[in-house]
mmCIF file of C-alpha atoms and ligand atoms in Angstrom:
data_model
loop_
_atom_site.group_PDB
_atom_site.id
_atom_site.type_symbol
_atom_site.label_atom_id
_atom_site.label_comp_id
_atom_site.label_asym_id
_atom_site.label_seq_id
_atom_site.Cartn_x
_atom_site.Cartn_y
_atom_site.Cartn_z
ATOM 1 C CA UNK A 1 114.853 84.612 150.887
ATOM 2 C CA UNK A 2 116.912 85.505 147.862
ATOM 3 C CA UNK A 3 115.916 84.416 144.635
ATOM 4 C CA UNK A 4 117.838 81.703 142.653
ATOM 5 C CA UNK A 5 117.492 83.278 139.569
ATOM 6 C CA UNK A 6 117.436 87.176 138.477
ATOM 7 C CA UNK A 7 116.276 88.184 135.317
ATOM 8 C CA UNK A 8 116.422 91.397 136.251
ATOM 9 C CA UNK A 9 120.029 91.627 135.736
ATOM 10 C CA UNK A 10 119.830 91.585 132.553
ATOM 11 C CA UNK A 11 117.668 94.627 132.417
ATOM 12 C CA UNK A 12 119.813 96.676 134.219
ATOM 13 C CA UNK A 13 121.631 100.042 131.491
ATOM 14 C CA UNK A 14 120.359 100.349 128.279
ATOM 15 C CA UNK A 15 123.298 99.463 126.515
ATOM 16 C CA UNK A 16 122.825 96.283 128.223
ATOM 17 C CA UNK A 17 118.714 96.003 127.201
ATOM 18 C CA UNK A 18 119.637 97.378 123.329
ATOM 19 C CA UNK A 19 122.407 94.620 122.886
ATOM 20 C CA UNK A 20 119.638 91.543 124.278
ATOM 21 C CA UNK A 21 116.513 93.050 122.469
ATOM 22 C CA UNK A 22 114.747 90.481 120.433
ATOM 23 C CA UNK A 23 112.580 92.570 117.732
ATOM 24 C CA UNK A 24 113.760 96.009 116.636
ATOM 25 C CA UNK A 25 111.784 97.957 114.254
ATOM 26 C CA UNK A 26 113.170 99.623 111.444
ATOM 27 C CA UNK A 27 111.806 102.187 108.260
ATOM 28 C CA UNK A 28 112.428 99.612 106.200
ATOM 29 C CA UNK A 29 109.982 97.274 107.995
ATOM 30 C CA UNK A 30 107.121 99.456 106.656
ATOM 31 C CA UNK A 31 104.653 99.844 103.904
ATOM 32 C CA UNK A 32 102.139 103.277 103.777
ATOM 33 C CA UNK A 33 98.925 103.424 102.502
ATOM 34 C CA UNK A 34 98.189 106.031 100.095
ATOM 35 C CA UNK A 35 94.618 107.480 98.864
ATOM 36 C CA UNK A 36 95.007 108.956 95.332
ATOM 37 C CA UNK A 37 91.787 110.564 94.385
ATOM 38 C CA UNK A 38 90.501 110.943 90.129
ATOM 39 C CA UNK A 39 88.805 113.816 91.053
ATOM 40 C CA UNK A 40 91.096 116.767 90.059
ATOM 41 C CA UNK A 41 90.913 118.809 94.108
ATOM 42 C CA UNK A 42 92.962 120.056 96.515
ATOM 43 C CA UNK A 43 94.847 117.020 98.957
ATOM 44 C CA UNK A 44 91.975 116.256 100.911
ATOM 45 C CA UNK A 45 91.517 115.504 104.881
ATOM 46 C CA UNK A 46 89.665 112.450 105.840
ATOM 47 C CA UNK A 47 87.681 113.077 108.514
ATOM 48 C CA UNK A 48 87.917 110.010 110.371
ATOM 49 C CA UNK A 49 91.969 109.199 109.574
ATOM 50 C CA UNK A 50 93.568 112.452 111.310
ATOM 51 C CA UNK A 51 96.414 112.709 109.119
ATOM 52 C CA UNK A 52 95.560 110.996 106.040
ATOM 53 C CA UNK A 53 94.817 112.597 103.212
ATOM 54 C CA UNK A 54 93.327 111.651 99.926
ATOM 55 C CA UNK A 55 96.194 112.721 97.832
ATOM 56 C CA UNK A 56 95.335 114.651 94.360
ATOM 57 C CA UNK A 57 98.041 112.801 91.754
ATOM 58 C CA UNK A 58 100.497 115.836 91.808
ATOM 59 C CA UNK A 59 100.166 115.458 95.156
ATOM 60 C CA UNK A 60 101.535 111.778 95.466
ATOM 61 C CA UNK A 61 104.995 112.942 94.233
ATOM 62 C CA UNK A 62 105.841 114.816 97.442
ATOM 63 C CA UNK A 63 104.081 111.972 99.617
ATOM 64 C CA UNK A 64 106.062 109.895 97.847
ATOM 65 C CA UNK A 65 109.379 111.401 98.080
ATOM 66 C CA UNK A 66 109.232 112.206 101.873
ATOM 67 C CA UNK A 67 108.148 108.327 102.476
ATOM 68 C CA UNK A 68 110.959 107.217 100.971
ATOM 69 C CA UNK A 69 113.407 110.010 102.240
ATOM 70 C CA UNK A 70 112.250 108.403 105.705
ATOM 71 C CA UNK A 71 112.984 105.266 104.858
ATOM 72 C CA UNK A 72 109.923 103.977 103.831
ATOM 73 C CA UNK A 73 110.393 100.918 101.159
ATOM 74 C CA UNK A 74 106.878 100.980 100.060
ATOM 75 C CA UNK A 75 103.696 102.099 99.206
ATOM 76 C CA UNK A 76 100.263 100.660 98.782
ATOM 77 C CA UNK A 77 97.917 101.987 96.457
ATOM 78 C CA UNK A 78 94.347 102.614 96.812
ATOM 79 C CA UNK A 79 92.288 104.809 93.939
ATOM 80 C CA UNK A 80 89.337 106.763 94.442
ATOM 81 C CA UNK A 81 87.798 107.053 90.984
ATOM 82 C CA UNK A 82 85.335 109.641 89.836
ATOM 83 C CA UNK A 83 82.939 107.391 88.405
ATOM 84 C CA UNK A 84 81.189 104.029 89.762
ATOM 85 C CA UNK A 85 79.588 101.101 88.107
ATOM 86 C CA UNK A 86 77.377 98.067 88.589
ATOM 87 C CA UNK A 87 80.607 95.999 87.051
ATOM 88 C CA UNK A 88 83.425 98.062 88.573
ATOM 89 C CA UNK A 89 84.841 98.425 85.070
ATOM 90 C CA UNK A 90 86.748 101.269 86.110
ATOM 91 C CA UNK A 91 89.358 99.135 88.049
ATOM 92 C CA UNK A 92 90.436 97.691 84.965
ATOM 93 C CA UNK A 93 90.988 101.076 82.992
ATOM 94 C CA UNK A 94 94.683 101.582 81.811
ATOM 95 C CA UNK A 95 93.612 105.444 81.864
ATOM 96 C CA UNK A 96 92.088 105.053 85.663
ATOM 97 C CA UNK A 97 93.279 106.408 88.393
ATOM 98 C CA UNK A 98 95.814 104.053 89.898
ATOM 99 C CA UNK A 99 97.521 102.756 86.367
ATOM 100 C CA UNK A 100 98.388 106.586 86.248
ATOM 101 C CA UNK A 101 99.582 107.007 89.287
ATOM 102 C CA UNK A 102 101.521 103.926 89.252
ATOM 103 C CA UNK A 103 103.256 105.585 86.240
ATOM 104 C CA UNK A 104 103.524 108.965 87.954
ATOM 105 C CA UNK A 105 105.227 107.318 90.370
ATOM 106 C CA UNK A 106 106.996 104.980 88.826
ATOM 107 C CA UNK A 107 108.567 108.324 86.955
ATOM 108 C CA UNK A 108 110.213 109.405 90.157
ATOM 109 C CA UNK A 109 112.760 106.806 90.533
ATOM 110 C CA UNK A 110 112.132 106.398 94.032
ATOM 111 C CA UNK A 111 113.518 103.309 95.869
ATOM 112 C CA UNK A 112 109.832 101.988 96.515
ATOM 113 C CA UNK A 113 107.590 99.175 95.993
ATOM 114 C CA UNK A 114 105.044 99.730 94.077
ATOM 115 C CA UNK A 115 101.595 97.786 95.061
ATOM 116 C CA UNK A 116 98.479 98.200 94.239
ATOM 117 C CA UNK A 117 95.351 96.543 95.982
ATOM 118 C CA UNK A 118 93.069 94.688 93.744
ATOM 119 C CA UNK A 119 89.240 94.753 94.624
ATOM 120 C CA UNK A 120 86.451 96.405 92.954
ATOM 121 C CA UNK A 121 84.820 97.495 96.275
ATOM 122 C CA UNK A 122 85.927 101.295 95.319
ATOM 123 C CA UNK A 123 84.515 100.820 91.913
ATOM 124 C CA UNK A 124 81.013 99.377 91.916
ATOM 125 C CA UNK A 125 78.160 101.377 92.496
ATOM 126 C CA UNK A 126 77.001 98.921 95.047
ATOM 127 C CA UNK A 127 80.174 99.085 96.969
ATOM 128 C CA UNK A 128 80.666 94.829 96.926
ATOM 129 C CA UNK A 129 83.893 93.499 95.901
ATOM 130 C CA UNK A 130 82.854 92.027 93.169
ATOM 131 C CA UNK A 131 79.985 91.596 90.633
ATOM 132 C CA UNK A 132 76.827 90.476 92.049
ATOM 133 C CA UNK A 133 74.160 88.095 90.834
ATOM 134 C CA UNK A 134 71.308 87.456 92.662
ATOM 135 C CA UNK A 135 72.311 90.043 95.407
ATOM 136 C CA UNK A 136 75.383 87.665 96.112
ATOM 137 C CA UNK A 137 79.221 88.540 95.166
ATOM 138 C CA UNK A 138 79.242 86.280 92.142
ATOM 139 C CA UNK A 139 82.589 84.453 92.912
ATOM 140 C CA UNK A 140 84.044 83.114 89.529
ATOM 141 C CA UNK A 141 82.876 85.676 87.604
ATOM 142 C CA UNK A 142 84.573 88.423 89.887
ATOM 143 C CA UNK A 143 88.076 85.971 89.358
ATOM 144 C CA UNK A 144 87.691 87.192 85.552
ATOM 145 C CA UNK A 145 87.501 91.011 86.711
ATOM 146 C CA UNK A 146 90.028 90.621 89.627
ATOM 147 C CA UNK A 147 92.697 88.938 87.076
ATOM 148 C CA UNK A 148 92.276 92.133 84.875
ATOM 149 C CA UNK A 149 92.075 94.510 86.977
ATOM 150 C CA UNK A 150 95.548 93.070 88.269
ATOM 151 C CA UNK A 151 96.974 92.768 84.687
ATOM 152 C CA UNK A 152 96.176 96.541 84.203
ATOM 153 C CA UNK A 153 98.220 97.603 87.186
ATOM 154 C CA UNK A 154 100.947 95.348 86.243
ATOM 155 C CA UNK A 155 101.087 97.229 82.581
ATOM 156 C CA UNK A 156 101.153 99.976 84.179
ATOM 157 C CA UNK A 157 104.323 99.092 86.175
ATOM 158 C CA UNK A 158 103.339 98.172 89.697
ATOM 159 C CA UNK A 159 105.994 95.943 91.629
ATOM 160 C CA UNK A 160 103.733 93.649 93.094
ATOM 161 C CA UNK A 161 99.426 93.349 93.227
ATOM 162 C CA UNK A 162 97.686 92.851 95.999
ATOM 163 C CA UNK A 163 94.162 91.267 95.383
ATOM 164 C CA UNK A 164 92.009 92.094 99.067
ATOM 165 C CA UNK A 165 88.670 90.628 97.630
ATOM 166 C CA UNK A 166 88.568 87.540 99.407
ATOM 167 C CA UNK A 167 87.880 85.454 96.565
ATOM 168 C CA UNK A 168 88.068 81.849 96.255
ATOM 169 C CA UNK A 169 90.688 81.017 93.566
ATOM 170 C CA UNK A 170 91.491 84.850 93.736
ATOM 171 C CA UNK A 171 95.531 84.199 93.708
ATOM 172 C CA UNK A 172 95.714 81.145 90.694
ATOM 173 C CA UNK A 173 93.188 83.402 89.071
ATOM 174 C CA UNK A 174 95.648 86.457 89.154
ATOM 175 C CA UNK A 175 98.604 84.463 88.564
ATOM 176 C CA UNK A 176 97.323 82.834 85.324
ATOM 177 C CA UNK A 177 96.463 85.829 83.757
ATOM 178 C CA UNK A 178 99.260 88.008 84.277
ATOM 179 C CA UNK A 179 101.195 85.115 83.051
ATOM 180 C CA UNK A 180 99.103 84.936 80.215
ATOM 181 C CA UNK A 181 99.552 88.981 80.039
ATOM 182 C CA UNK A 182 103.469 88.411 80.364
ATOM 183 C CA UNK A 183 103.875 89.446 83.903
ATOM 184 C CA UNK A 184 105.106 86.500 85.140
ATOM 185 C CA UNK A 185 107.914 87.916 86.998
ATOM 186 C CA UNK A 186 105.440 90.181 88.944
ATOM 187 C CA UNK A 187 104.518 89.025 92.719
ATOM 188 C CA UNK A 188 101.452 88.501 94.513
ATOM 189 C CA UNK A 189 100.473 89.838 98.128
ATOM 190 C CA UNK A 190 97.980 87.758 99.265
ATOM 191 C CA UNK A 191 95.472 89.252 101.192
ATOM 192 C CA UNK A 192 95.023 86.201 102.509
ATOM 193 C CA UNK A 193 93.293 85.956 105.955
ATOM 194 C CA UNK A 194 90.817 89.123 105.717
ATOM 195 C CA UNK A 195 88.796 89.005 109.064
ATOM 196 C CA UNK A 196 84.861 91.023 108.296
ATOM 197 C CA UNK A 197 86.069 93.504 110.470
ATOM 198 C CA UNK A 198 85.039 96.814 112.170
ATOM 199 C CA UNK A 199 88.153 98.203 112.260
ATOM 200 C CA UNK A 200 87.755 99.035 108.922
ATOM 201 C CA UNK A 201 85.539 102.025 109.221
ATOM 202 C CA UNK A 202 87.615 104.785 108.646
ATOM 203 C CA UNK A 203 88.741 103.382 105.681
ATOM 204 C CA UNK A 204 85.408 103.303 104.035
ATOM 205 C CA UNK A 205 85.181 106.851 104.472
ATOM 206 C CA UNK A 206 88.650 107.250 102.821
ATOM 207 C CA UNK A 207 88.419 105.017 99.657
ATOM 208 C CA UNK A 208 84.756 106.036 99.769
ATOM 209 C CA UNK A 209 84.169 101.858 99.865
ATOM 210 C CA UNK A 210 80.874 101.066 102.103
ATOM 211 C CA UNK A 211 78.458 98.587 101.318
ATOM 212 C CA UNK A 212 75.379 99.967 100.163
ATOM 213 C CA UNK A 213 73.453 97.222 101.350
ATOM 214 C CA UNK A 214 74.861 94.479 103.418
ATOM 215 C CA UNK A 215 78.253 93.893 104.783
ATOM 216 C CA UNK A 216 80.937 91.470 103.361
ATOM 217 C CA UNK A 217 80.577 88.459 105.875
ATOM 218 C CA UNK A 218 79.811 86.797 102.687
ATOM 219 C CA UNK A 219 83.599 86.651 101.982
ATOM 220 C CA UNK A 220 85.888 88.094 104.631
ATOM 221 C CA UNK A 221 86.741 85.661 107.563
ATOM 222 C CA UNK A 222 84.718 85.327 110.818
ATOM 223 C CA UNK A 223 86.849 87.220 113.172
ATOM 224 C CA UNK A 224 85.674 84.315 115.834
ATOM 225 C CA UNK A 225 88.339 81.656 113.854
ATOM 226 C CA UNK A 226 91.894 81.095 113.667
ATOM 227 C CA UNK A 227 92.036 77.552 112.331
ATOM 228 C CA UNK A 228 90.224 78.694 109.159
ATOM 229 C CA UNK A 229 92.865 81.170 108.460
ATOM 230 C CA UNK A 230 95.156 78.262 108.247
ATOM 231 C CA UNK A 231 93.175 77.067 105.732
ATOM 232 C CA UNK A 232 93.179 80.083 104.061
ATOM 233 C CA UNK A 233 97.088 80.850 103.818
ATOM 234 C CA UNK A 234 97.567 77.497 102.511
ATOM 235 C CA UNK A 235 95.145 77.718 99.722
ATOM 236 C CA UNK A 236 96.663 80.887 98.969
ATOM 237 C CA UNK A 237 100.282 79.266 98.596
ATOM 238 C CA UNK A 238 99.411 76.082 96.683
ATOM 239 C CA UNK A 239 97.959 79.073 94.387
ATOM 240 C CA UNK A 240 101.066 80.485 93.692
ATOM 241 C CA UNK A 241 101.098 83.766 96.719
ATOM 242 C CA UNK A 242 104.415 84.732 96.868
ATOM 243 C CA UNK A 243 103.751 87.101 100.205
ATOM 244 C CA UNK A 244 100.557 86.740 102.821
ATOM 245 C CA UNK A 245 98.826 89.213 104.801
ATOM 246 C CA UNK A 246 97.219 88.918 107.803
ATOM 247 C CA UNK A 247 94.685 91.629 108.421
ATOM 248 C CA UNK A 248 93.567 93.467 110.379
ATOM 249 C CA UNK A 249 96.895 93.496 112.716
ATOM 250 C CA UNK A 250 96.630 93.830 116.666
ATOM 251 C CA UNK A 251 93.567 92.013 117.561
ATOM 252 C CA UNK A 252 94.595 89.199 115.381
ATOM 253 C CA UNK A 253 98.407 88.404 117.264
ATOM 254 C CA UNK A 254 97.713 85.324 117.648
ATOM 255 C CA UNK A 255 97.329 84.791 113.696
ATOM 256 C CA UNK A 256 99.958 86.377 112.848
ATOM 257 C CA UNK A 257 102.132 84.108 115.124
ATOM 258 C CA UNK A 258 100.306 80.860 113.209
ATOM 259 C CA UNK A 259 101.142 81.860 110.129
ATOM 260 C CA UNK A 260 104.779 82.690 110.539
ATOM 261 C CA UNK A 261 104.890 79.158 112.268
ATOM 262 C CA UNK A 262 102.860 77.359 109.600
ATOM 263 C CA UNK A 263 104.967 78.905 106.131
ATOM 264 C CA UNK A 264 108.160 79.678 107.408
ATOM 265 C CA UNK A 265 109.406 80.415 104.008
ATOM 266 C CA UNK A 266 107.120 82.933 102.707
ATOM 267 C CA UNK A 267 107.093 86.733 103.544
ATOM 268 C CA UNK A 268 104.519 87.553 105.795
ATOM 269 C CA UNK A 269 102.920 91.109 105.726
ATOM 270 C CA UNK A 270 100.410 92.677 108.484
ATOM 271 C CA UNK A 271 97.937 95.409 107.884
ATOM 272 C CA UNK A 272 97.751 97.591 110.605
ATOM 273 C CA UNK A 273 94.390 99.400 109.580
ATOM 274 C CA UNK A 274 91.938 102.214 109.483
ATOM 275 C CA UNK A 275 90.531 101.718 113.161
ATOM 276 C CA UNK A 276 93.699 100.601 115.059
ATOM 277 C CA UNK A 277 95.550 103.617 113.837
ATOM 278 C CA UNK A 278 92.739 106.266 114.011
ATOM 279 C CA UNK A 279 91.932 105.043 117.594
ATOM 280 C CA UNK A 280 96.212 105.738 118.496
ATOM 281 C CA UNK A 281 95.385 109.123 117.091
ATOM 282 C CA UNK A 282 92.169 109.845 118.818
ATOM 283 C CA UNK A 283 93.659 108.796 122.720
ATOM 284 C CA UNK A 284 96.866 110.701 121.922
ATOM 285 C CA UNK A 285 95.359 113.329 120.861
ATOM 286 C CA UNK A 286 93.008 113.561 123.566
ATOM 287 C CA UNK A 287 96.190 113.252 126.233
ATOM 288 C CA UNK A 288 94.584 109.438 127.586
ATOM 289 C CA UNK A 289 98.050 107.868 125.801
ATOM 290 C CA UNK A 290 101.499 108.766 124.350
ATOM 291 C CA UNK A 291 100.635 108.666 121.143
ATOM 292 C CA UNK A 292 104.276 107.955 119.659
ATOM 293 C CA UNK A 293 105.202 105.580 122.400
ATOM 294 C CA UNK A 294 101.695 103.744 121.622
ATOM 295 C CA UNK A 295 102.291 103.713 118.195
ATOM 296 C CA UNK A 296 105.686 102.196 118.412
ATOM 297 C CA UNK A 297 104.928 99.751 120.560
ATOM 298 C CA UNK A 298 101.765 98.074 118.766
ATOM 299 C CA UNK A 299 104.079 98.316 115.498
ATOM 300 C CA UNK A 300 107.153 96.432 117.369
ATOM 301 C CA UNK A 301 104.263 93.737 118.869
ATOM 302 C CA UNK A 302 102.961 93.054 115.139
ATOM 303 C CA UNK A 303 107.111 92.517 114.277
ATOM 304 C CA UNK A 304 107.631 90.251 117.450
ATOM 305 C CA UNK A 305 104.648 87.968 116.422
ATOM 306 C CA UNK A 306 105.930 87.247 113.231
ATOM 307 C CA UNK A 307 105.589 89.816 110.736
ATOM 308 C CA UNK A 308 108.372 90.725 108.212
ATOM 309 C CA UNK A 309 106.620 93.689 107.188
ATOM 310 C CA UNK A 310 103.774 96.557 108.637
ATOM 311 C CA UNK A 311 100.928 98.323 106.105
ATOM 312 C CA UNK A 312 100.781 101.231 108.403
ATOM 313 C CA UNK A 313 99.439 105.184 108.285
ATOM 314 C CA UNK A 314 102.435 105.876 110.473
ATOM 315 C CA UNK A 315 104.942 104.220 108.264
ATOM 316 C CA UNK A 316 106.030 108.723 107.424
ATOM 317 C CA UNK A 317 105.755 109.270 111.406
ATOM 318 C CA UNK A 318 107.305 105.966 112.301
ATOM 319 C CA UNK A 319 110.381 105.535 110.436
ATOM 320 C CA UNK A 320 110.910 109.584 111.261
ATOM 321 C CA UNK A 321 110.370 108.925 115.165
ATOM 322 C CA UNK A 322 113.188 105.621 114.678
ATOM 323 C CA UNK A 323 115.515 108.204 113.250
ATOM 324 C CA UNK A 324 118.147 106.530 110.418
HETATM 325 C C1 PBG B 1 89.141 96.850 100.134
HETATM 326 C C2 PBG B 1 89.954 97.101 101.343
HETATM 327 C C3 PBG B 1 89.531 97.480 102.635
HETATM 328 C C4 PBG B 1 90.686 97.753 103.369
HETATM 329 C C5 PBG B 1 91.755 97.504 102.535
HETATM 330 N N1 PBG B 1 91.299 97.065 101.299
HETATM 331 C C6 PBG B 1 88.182 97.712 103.159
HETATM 332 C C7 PBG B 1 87.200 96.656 103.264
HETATM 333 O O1 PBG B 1 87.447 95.467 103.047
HETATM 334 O O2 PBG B 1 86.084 97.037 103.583
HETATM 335 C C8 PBG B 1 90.739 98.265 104.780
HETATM 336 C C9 PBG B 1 91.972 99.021 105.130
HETATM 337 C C10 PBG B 1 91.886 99.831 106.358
HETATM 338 O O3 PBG B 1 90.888 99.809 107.103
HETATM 339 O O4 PBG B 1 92.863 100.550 106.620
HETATM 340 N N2 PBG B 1 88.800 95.583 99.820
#
């Protein structure tokens, strides 16, 4: 019997299959991470990220400069400071590490977005996102911090914050006071739908961020529910959120697609993080997968579900292997 209708034909050169593809990925889809480290050392390995580094703040120029020679339209930045508190005060210190090296890099006259994530996590002794009271994250008092913290990086020059805390009134909180602060022309990433996830773990080792008691399914979303993060995103855009996030990226697809469908008119980022990159790495490394082909094709599926943009550690490798 011969079938009515061939789909295959349209499969057939690759001329053919380049001119009907859907989704292509491109540098300029992606966003990299970047450590910077207070501690004046040598750039240093993270164990669990095989190459990632903790960049010294010299070291961020050349980082910098071969991300965007690649292509690369952004960075993200996360500080490691030298010293921790019960408050986090550090993360609100125009002298601290990330105001500096927002200005460092700033200097360079790159063509890169500047963000910064804003969370106290990497600050506080405890290693909780915010302040605590009663061995709880103390919500509305960690807005107060958060909206410094975020006016600090904005002094400092950043292009856009990104608060990660998973507060409740996190976004209006940041937006009133860098408007208050005279930043009102500065954007807000939402880190909007935050699943409590494990594929965070690397990451703690890297921004030196675990819990020292506890875990944060306090605040970050119950990776069992997809309706929530509906509620979520639209809090976060009544708010004033002029971007959202959906994080992590492959094993939440499916909100990634919701989100494009529910705000079609606001940017939509995905964080493809710590775990889902470090596990590419691992299985190409150990010959199980091709690690490139792998890596391209979970970036290209977190573009074809919706996102406009990818937070990724391959954003260097990436936009290198799509050539320009
Ligand atoms: C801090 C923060 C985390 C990540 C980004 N910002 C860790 C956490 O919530 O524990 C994870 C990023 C990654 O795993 O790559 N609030």
């Amino acid at each position: 019997m011969s079938p009515s209708q061939r789909p295959r034909r349209r499969r057939r050169s690759e001329p053919l299959r380049d001119l009907l593809r859907e989704t292509r990925l491109a540098a300029s889809d992606f966003v990299l991470p970047l450590f910077v480290a207070e501690r004046n050392e040598e750039a240093r390995p993270i164990a669990a990220m095989p190459g990632v580094v903790r960049h010294s703040l010299e070291g961020l120029d050349a980082e910098c400069e071969a991300a965007a020679a690649a292509g690369v339209r952004g960075v993200l930045l996360f500080g490691v400071p030298a010293k921790k508190d019960a408050q986090g005060t550090g993360a609100a210190d125009s002298e601290g590490i990330v105001p500096r090296a927002v200005r460092r890099i700033r200097a360079l006259g790159l063509p890169l977005v500047v963000i910064t994530d804003v969370c106290l996590c990497a600050y506080t002794d405890h290693g909780h996102c915010g302040v605590l009271a009663n061995g709880e994250v103390a919500n509305d008092a960690t807005l107060e911090r958060l909206a410094q913290v975020a006016a600090c990086h904005a002094q400092a020059g950043a292009d856009v914050v990104a608060p990660s805390a998973m507060m409740d009134g996190m976004v209006a909180a940041l937006r009133s006071g860098l408007d208050a602060a005279g930043h009102s022309s500065l954007a807000i990433l939402s880190y909007a739908v935050k699943y409590a996830s494990a594929f965070y773990g690397p990451f703690r080792e890297a921004a030196a961020s675990a819990p020292q008691f506890g875990d944060r399914r306090g605040h970050q979303m119950d990776p069992a529910n997809a309706r929530e993060a509906l509620l979520e995103a639209r809090l976060d855009v009544e708010q004033g959120a002029d971007m959202l996030m959906v994080k992590p990226a492959l094993p939440y697809l499916d909100v990634v697609r919701d989100l494009r469908a529910q705000h079609p008119e606001v940017p939509l980022f995905a964080y493809q993080v710590s775990g889902e990159y470090s596990m590419i790495r691992a299985a190409g490394a150990a010959g199980y997968v091709d690690e490139r082909a792998v890596a391209l094709e979970s970036l290209l599926s977190i573009k074809r579900a919706g996102a406009d943009a990818i937070l990724t550690y391959f954003a260097k490798e990436a936009a290198s292997w799509l050539g320009r």
